[in-house]
Amino acid sequence: MSDTNEFKISQIVDNGLMIQMTLIENVTTEPISQKQMIIENVSKKLDSETKEQVMPLLEAILQAQPTIRMKSYQQTQITMSMPKKRYEHIGRPQVGDVLNIDLRKV
């Protein structure tokens, strides 16, 4: 099974002979607020009549709460080291550049 993913370089450490890169999966997600998650979950569990009565009250209660943004996806992170020659051979990518990595069991 092959799973090719894009990873964005978040950090590069150059110690002269070796290069260490930290890569984070290049996935763009829309942040979701805790308020939005609560309203959606309560809404799914109520029938329409109860929803009409409860939702205005719930929204009023949640209005007073601070908005907390939550990540909706856990990203894979990879840290790898390679000889400087190999790093130069792949084009000397910099922080913010995207690399394609093929992950599979062989």
CSV table of C-alpha atoms in Angstrom, one decimal:
chain,number,residue,atom,x,y,z
A,1,MET,CA,0.0,0.0,0.0
A,2,SER,CA,1.4,3.4,-1.0
A,3,ASP,CA,0.6,6.7,0.7
A,4,THR,CA,2.3,9.6,-0.9
A,5,ASN,CA,2.0,12.8,1.2
A,6,GLU,CA,3.2,16.3,1.0
A,7,PHE,CA,5.3,17.6,4.0
A,8,LYS,CA,6.2,21.2,4.7
A,9,ILE,CA,9.6,21.9,6.1
A,10,SER,CA,9.2,23.6,9.4
A,11,GLN,CA,12.8,23.6,10.6
A,12,ILE,CA,16.3,23.0,9.2
A,13,VAL,CA,19.5,22.4,11.3
A,14,ASP,CA,22.8,22.4,9.4
A,15,ASN,CA,25.8,21.2,11.4
A,16,GLY,CA,28.2,21.3,8.5
A,17,LEU,CA,28.2,17.6,7.4
A,18,MET,CA,24.6,16.6,8.2
A,19,ILE,CA,21.3,18.3,7.7
A,20,GLN,CA,18.4,17.7,10.0
A,21,MET,CA,14.9,18.6,8.8
A,22,THR,CA,11.6,18.7,10.7
A,23,LEU,CA,8.7,18.1,8.4
A,24,ILE,CA,5.0,18.5,9.1
A,25,GLU,CA,2.2,17.1,6.9
A,26,ASN,CA,1.1,19.8,4.5
A,27,VAL,CA,-2.6,19.7,5.2
A,28,THR,CA,-4.7,22.8,5.4
A,29,THR,CA,-7.6,22.5,7.9
A,30,GLU,CA,-10.3,24.9,8.9
A,31,PRO,CA,-10.1,25.6,12.6
A,32,ILE,CA,-13.3,24.8,14.4
A,33,SER,CA,-14.4,26.5,17.6
A,34,GLN,CA,-15.5,24.7,20.8
A,35,LYS,CA,-18.8,26.6,20.6
A,36,GLN,CA,-19.5,25.3,17.1
A,37,MET,CA,-18.7,21.7,18.1
A,38,ILE,CA,-21.1,21.9,21.1
A,39,ILE,CA,-23.9,23.4,19.0
A,40,GLU,CA,-23.5,20.8,16.2
A,41,ASN,CA,-23.4,17.9,18.6
A,42,VAL,CA,-26.4,19.0,20.6
A,43,SER,CA,-28.3,19.8,17.4
A,44,LYS,CA,-27.8,16.3,16.1
A,45,LYS,CA,-29.3,14.7,19.2
A,46,LEU,CA,-32.5,16.8,19.4
A,47,ASP,CA,-35.8,16.6,17.5
A,48,SER,CA,-36.9,19.7,15.7
A,49,GLU,CA,-39.4,20.8,18.4
A,50,THR,CA,-36.9,20.5,21.3
A,51,LYS,CA,-34.2,22.1,19.1
A,52,GLU,CA,-36.4,25.2,18.6
A,53,GLN,CA,-36.6,25.6,22.4
A,54,VAL,CA,-33.1,24.6,23.5
A,55,MET,CA,-30.9,26.1,20.8
A,56,PRO,CA,-31.5,29.8,21.5
A,57,LEU,CA,-30.8,29.2,25.2
A,58,LEU,CA,-27.7,27.2,24.4
A,59,GLU,CA,-26.4,29.9,22.0
A,60,ALA,CA,-27.0,32.5,24.7
A,61,ILE,CA,-25.1,30.5,27.3
A,62,LEU,CA,-22.2,29.9,24.9
A,63,GLN,CA,-22.1,33.5,23.9
A,64,ALA,CA,-20.6,34.3,27.3
A,65,GLN,CA,-17.9,31.7,26.9
A,66,PRO,CA,-14.6,32.6,25.2
A,67,THR,CA,-14.1,31.2,21.7
A,68,ILE,CA,-11.5,28.4,21.8
A,69,ARG,CA,-10.2,27.3,18.4
A,70,MET,CA,-9.5,23.6,18.2
A,71,LYS,CA,-7.5,21.7,15.6
A,72,SER,CA,-9.7,19.3,13.7
A,73,TYR,CA,-6.8,17.2,12.3
A,74,GLN,CA,-3.7,15.8,13.9
A,75,GLN,CA,-0.8,16.2,11.5
A,76,THR,CA,2.1,13.7,11.1
A,77,GLN,CA,5.5,15.1,11.9
A,78,ILE,CA,8.8,13.6,10.7
A,79,THR,CA,12.3,14.5,11.7
A,80,MET,CA,15.1,13.2,9.5
A,81,SER,CA,18.8,13.6,9.0
A,82,MET,CA,20.8,13.3,5.8
A,83,PRO,CA,24.3,14.0,4.5
A,84,LYS,CA,24.7,17.5,3.2
A,85,LYS,CA,25.5,16.1,-0.3
A,86,ARG,CA,22.1,14.4,-0.5
A,87,TYR,CA,20.4,17.6,0.8
A,88,GLU,CA,22.1,19.6,-2.0
A,89,HIS,CA,21.2,16.9,-4.5
A,90,ILE,CA,17.5,17.3,-3.8
A,91,GLY,CA,17.8,21.1,-4.5
A,92,ARG,CA,18.6,22.6,-1.0
A,93,PRO,CA,14.9,23.0,0.1
A,94,GLN,CA,14.3,25.7,2.6
A,95,VAL,CA,11.8,26.2,5.5
A,96,GLY,CA,8.3,26.5,4.0
A,97,ASP,CA,9.1,24.4,1.0
A,98,VAL,CA,7.1,21.2,0.4
A,99,LEU,CA,8.5,17.8,-0.1
A,100,ASN,CA,6.7,14.7,-1.5
A,101,ILE,CA,7.3,11.6,0.6
A,102,ASP,CA,6.2,8.1,-0.2
A,103,LEU,CA,5.4,6.1,2.9
A,104,ARG,CA,4.8,2.4,2.6
A,105,LYS,CA,5.7,-0.9,4.2
A,106,VAL,CA,8.1,-2.9,2.1
